[in-house]
CSV table of C-alpha atoms and ligand atoms in Angstrom, one decimal:
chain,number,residue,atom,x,y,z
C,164,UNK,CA,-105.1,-4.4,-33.1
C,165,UNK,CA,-106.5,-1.2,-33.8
C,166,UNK,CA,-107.0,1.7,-31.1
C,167,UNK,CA,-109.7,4.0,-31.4
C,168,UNK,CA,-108.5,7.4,-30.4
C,169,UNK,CA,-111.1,10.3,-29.3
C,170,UNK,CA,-109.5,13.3,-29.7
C,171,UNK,CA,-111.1,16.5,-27.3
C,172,UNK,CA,-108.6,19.3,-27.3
C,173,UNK,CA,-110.9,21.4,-28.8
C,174,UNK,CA,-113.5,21.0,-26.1
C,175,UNK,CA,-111.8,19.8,-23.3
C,176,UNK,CA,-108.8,21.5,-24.4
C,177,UNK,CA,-109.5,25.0,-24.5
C,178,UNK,CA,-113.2,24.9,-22.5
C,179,UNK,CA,-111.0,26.2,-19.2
C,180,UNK,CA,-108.8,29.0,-21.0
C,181,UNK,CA,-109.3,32.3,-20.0
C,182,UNK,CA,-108.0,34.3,-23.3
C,183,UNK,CA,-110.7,34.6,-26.0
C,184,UNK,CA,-109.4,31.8,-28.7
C,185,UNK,CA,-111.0,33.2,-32.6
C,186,UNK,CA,-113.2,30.9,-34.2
C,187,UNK,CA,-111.2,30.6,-36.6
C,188,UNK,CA,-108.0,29.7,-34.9
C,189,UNK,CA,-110.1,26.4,-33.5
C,190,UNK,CA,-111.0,25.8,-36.9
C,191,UNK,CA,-106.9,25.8,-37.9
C,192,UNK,CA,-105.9,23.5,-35.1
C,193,UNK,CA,-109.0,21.0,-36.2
C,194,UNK,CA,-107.7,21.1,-39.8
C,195,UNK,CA,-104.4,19.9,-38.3
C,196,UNK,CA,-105.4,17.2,-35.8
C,197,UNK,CA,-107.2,16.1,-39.7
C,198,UNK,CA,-104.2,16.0,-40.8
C,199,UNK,CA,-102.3,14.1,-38.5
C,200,UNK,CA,-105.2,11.5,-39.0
C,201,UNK,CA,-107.3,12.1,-36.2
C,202,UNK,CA,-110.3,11.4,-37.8
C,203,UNK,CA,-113.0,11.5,-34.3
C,204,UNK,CA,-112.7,14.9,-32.8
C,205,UNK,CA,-114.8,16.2,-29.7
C,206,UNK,CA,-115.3,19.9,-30.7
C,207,UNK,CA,-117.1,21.7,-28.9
C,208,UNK,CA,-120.1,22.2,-26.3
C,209,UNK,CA,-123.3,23.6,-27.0
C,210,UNK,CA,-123.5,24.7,-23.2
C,211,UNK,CA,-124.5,27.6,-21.6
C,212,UNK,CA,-121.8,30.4,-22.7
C,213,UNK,CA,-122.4,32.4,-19.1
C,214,UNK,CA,-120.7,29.3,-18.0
C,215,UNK,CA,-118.3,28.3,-20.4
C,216,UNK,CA,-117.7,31.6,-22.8
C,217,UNK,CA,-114.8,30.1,-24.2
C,218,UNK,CA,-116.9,27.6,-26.1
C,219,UNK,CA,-119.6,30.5,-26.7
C,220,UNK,CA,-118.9,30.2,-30.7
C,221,UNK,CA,-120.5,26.4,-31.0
C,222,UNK,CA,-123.1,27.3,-33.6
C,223,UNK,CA,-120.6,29.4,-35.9
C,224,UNK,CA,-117.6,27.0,-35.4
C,225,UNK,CA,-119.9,23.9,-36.4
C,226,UNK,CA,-120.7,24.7,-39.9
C,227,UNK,CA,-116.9,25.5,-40.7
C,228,UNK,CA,-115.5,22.3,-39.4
C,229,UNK,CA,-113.1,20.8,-41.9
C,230,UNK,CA,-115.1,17.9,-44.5
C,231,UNK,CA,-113.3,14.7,-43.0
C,232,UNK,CA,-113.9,14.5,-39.6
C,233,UNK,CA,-116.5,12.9,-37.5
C,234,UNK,CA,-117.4,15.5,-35.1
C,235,UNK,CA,-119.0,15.3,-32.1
C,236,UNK,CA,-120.2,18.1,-29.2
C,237,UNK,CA,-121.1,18.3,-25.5
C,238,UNK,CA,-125.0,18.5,-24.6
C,239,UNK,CA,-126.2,19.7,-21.3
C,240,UNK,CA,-130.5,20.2,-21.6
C,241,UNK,CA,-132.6,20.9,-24.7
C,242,UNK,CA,-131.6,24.2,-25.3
C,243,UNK,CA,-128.3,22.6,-26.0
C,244,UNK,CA,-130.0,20.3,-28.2
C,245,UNK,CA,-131.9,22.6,-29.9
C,246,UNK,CA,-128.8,24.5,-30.7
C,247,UNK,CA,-126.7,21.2,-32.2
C,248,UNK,CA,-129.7,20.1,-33.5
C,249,UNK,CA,-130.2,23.3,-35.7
C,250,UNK,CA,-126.6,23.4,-37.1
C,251,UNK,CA,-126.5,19.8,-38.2
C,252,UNK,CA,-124.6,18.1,-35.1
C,253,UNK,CA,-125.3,14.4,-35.3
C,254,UNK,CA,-123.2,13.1,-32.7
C,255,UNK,CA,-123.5,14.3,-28.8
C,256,UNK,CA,-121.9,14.0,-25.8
C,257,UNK,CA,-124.6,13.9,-22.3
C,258,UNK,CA,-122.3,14.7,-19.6
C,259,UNK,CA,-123.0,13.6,-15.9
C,260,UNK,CA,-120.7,12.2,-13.0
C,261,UNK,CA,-120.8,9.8,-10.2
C,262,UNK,CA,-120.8,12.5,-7.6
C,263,UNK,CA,-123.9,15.1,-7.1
C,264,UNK,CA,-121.2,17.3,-5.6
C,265,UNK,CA,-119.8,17.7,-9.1
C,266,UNK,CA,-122.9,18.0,-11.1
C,267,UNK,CA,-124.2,20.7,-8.6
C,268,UNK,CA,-121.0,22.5,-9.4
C,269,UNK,CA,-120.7,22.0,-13.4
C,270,UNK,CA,-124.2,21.4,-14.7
C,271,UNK,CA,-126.1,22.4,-11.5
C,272,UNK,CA,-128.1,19.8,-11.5
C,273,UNK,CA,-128.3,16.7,-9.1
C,274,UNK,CA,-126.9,13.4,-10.5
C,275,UNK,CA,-130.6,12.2,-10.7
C,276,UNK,CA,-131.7,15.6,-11.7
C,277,UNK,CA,-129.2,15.0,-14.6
C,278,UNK,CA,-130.2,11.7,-15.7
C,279,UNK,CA,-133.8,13.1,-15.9
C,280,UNK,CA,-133.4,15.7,-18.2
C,281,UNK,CA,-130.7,13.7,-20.2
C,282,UNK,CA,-133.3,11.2,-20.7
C,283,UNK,CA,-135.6,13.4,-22.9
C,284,UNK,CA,-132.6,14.6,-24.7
C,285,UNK,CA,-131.8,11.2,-25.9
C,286,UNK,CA,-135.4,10.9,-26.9
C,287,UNK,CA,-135.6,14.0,-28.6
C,288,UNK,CA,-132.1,13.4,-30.7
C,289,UNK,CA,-133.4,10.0,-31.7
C,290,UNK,CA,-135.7,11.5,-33.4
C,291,UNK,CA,-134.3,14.0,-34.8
C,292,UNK,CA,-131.3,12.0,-35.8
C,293,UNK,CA,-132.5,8.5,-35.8
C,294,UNK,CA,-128.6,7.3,-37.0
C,295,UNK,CA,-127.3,9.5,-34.8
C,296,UNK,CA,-124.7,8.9,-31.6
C,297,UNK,CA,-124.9,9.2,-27.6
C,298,UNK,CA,-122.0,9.2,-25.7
C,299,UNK,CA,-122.3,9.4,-22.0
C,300,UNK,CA,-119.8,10.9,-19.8
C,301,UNK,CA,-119.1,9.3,-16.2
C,302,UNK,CA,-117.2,12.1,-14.5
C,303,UNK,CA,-115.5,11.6,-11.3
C,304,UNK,CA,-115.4,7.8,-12.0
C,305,UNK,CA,-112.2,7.7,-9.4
C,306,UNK,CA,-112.4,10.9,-7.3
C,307,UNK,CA,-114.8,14.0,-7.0
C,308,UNK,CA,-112.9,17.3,-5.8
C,309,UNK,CA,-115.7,17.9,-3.6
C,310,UNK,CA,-116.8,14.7,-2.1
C,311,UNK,CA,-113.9,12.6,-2.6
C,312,UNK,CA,-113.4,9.0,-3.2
C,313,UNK,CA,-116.0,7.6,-5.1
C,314,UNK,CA,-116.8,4.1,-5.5
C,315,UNK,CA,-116.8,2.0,-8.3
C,316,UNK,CA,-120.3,0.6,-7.5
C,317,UNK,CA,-121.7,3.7,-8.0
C,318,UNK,CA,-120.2,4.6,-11.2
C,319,UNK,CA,-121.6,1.7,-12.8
C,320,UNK,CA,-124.7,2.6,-11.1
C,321,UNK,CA,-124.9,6.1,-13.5
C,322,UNK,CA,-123.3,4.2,-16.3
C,323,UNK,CA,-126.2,1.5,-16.4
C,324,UNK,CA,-128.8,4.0,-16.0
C,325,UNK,CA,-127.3,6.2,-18.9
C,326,UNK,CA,-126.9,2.8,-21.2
C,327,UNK,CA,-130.7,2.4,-20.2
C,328,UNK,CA,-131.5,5.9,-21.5
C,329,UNK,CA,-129.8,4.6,-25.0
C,330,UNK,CA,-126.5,6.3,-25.3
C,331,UNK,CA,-124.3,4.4,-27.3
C,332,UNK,CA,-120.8,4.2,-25.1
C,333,UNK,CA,-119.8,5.3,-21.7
C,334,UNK,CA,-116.9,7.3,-21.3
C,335,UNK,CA,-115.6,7.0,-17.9
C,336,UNK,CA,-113.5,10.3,-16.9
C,337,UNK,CA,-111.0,10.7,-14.1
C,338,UNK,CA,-112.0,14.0,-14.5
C,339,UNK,CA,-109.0,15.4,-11.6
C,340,UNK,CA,-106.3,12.9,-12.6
C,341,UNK,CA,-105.8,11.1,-9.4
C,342,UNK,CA,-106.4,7.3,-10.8
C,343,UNK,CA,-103.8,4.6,-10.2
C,344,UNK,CA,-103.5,1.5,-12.4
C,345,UNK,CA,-105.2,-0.6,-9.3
C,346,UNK,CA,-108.1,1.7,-8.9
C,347,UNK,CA,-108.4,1.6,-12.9
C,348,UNK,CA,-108.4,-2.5,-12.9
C,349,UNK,CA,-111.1,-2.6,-10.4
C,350,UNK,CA,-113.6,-0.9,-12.4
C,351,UNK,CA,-112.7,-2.3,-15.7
C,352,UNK,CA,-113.7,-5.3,-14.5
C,353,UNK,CA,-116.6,-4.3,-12.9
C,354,UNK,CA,-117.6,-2.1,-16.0
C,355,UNK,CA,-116.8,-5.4,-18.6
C,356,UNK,CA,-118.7,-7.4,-16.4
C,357,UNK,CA,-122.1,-5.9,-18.2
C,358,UNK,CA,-121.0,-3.8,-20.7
C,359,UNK,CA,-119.4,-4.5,-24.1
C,360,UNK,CA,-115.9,-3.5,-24.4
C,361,UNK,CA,-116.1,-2.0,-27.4
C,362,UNK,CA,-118.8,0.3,-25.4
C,363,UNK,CA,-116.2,1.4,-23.0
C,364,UNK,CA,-113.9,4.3,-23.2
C,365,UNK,CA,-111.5,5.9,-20.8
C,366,UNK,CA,-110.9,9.6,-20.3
C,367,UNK,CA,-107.8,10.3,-18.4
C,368,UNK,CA,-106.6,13.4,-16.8
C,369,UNK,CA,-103.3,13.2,-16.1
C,370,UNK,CA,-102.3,15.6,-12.9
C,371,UNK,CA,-100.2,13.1,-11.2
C,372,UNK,CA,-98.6,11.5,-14.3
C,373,UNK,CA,-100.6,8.2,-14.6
C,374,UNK,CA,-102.3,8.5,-17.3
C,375,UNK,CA,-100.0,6.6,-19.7
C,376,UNK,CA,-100.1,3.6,-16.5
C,377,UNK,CA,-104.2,3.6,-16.4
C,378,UNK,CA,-104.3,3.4,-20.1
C,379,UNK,CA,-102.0,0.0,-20.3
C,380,UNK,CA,-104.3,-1.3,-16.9
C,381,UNK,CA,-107.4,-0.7,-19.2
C,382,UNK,CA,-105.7,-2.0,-22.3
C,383,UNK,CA,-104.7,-5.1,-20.6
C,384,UNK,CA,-108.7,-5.6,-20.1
C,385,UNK,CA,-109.2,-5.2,-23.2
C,386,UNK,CA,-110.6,-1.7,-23.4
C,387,UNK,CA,-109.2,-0.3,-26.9
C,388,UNK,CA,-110.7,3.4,-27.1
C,389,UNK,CA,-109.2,6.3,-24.7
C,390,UNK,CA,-110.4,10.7,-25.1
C,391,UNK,CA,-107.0,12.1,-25.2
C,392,UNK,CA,-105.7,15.8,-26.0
C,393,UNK,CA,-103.5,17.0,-28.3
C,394,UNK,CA,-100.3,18.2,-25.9
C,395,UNK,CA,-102.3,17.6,-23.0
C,396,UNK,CA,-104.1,20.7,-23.2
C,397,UNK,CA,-107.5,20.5,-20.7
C,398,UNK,CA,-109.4,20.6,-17.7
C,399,UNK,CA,-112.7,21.6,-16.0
C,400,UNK,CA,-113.9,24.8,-14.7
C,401,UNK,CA,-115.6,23.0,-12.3
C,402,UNK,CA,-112.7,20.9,-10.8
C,403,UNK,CA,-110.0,23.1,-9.4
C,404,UNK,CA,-106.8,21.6,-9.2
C,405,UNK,CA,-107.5,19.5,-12.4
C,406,UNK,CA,-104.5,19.2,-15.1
C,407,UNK,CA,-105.1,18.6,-18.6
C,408,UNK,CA,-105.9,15.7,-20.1
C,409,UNK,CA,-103.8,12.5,-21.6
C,410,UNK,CA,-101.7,13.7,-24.0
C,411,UNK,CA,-102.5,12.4,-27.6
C,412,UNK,CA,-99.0,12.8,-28.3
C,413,UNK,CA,-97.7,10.6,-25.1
C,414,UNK,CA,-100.9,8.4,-26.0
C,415,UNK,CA,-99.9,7.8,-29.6
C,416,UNK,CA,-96.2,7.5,-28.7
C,417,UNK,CA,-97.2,4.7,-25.9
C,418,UNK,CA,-99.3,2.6,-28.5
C,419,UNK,CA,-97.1,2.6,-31.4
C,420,UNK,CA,-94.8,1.7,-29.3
C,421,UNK,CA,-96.4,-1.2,-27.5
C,422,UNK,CA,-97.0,-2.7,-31.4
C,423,UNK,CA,-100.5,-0.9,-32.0
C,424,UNK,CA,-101.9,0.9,-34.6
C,425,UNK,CA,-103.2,4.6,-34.2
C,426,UNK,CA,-103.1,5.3,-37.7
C,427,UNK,CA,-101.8,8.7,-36.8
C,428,UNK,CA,-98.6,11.0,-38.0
C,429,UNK,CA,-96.5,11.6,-34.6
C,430,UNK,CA,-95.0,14.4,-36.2
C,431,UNK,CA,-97.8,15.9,-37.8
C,432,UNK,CA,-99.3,15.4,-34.3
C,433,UNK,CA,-96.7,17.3,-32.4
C,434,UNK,CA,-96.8,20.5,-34.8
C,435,UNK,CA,-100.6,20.5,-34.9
C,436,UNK,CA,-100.8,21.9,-31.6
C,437,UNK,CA,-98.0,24.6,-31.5
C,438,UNK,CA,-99.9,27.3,-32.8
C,439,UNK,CA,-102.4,27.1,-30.3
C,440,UNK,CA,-99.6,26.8,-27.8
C,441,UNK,CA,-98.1,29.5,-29.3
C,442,UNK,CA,-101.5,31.9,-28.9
C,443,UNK,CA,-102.3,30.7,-25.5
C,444,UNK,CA,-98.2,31.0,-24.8
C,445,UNK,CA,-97.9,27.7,-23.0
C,446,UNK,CA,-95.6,25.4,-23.3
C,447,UNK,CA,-96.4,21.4,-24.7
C,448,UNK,CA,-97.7,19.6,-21.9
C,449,UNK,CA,-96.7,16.2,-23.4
C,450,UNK,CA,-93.1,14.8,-22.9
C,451,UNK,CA,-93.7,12.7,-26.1
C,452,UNK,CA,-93.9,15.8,-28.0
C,453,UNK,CA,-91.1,17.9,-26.7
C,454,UNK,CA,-89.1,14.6,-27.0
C,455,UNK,CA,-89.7,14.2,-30.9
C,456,UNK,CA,-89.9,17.7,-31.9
C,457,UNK,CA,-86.4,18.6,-30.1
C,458,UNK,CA,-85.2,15.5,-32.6
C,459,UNK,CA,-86.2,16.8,-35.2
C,460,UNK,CA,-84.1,19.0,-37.9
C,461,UNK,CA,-83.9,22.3,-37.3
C,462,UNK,CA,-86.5,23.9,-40.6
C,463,UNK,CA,-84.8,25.5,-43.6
C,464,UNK,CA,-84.3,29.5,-43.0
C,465,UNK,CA,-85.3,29.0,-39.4
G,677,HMG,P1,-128.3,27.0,-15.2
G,677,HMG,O1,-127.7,28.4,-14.9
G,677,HMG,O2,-128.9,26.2,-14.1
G,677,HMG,O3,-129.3,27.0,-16.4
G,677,HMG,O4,-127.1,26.2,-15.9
G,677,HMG,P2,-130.5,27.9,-16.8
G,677,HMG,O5,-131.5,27.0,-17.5
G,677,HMG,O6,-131.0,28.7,-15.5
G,677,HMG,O7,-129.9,29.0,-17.8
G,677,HMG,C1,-129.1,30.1,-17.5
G,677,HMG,C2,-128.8,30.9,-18.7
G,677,HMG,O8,-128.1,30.1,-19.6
G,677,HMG,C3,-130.1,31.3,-19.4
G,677,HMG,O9,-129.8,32.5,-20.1
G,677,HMG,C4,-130.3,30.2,-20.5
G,677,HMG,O10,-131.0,30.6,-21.6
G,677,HMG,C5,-128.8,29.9,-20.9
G,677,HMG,P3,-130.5,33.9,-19.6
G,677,HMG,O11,-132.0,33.6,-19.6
G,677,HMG,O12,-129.9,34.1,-18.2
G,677,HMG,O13,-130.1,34.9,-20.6
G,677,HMG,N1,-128.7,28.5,-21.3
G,677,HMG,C6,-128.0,28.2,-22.4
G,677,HMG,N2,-127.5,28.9,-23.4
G,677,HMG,C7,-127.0,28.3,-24.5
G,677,HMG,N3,-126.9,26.9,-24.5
G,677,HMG,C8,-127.4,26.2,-23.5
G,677,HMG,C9,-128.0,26.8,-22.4
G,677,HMG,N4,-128.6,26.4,-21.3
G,677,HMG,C10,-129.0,27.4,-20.6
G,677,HMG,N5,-127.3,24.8,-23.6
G,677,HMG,C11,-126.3,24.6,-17.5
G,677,HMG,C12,-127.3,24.9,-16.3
G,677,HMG,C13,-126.3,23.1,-17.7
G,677,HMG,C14,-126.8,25.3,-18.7
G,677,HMG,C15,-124.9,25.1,-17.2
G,677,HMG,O14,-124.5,24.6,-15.9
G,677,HMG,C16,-123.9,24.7,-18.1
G,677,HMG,O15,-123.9,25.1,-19.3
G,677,HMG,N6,-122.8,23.9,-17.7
G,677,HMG,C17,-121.8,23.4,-18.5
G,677,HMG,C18,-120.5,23.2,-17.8
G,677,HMG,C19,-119.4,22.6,-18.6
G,677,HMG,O16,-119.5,22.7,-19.8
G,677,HMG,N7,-118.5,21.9,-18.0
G,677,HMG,C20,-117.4,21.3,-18.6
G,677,HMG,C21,-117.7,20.1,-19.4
G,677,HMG,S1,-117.8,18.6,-18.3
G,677,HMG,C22,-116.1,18.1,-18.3
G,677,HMG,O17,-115.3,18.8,-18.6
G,677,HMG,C23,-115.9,16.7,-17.8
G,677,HMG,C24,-115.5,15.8,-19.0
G,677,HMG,O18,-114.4,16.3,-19.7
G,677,HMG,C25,-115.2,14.4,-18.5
G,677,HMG,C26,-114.2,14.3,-17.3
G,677,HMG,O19,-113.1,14.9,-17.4
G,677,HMG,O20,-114.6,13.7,-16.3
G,677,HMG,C27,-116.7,15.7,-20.0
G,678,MG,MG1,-112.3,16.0,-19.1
């Protein structure tokens, strides 16, 4: 079995870094994750840059992305659209959440609100891009930092409305990384109850270390495609307290592992992120990747 592996360090990886990252050291770092055969690659947001300045350089990075790659990018109105539309993007991202708490906060809009104006941005991009792709983002599918608990019930509520407005699949974030494995079966089954798994995908924070346990609950379900980020780099602006994300590397390491192809280069992987590490002088969040990188020979002349 094959898993599909979103990669979306370059959006939700650096969206929440404070130090100004050149265009053309995303543009490096994509090249890499390429190499190491990540081939689907979340890499950027066409969002408002008063709110998100790291990811101010959308329209100039998109045209230099590496030939190779399907690309995708976060949309949050028209003017978004507009923007992605106008530099070729022809896969988006519509981002809302299961708690108007959290949509107030990141997109300032209402959940409702949300689903309103996301609604005409599906229209328009079907037209514009009639072979295009919708994702849809269900943030705070677990836990809101504002509101708390949230229940399952009402994630699938947003999740059916946003199939209804014609995305294509639902990714379903524990946007703070609180999830256990329990919490993560529950809504599996709810969500494969009326949507097709191959419509499905998990996006896992992983603040408390159970990430790598939700993804084999999900698995187990039969859910195949998880958002992960390259050494665990990530998190939201608007969700204080928030780690990064999976780790690709610990994600990778997990599957191969387990018997499943990823198609990807596990040490490629783990030296396509040091240069960014190096710039933003952090150290690699995954264990995976300090683990096969400490094995390996030291380089010639180093
Ligand atoms: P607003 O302030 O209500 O919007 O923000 P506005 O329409 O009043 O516009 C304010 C200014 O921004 C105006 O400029 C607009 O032109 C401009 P001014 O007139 O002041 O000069 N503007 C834009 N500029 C460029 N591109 C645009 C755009 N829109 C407005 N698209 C808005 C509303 C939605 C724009 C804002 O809240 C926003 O950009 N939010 C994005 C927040 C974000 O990116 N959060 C992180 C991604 S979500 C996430 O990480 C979760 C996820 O990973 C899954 C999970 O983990 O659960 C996906
Ligand atoms: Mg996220």
């Amino acid at each position: 079995m094959k898993i599909r592996i979103v990669e979306v360090g370059p959006r939700d990886g650096l969206q929440n870094e404070a130090v100004a990252i050149p265009t053309s050291v995303k543009i490096a770092i994509i090249q890499a994750l390429l190499n190491a055969g990540l081939n689907e690659i979340e890499a950027t947001s066409f969002v408002s840059p008063k709110w998100v300045p790291q990811l101010g350089d959308a329209a100039e990075l998109w045209p230099e992305l590496p030939a190779g790659g399907i690309y995708s990018a976060l949309v949050p109105n028209m003017k978004g659209l507009e923007r992605a539309i106008s530099v070729g993007v022809e896969r988006i991202a519509l981002f809302t959440a299961a708690s108007d708490a959290f949509t107030q906060k990141n997109i300032n809009m209402t959940v409702d609100e949300s689903l309103e104006v996301f609604g005409e941005v599906a229209k328009v991009f079907r037209q514009a891009r009639p072979h295009g792709f919708i994702r849809g983002y269900v943030s705070t599918a677990f836990e809101c930092p504002y509101a708390g608990k949230i229940a399952p019930e009402r994630v699938m509520d947003v999740a059916e409305k946003l199939l209804r407005l014609g995305v294509d699949e639902i990714s379903l974030g524990d946007t703070i990384g609180v999830a256990s494995p329990n919490e993560v079966t529950t809504l599996t089954k709810m969500a494969l109850g009326s949507i097709a798994p191959e419509r499905v995908v998990y996006h896992f924070h992983d603040t408390y270390g159970t990430a790598i346990a939700n993804v084999a609950a999900a698995l187990e379900l039969g859910v195949t495609a998880f958002d992960s980020s390259a050494a665990g780099l990530g998190g939201c602006p608007y969700a204080p307290g928030a780690a990064g994300n999976l780790a690709t590397d610990d994600l990778v390491y997990f599957m191969e592992r387990q018997g499943l192809e990823t198609g990807i280069d596990r040490t490629k992987l783990a030296k396509a992120s040091l240069p960014i590490l190096e710039f933003l002088g952090r150290a690699p969040g995954s264990k995976a990747q300090l683990a096969l990188l400490g094995s390996l020979p030291p380089a010639v002349g180093a």
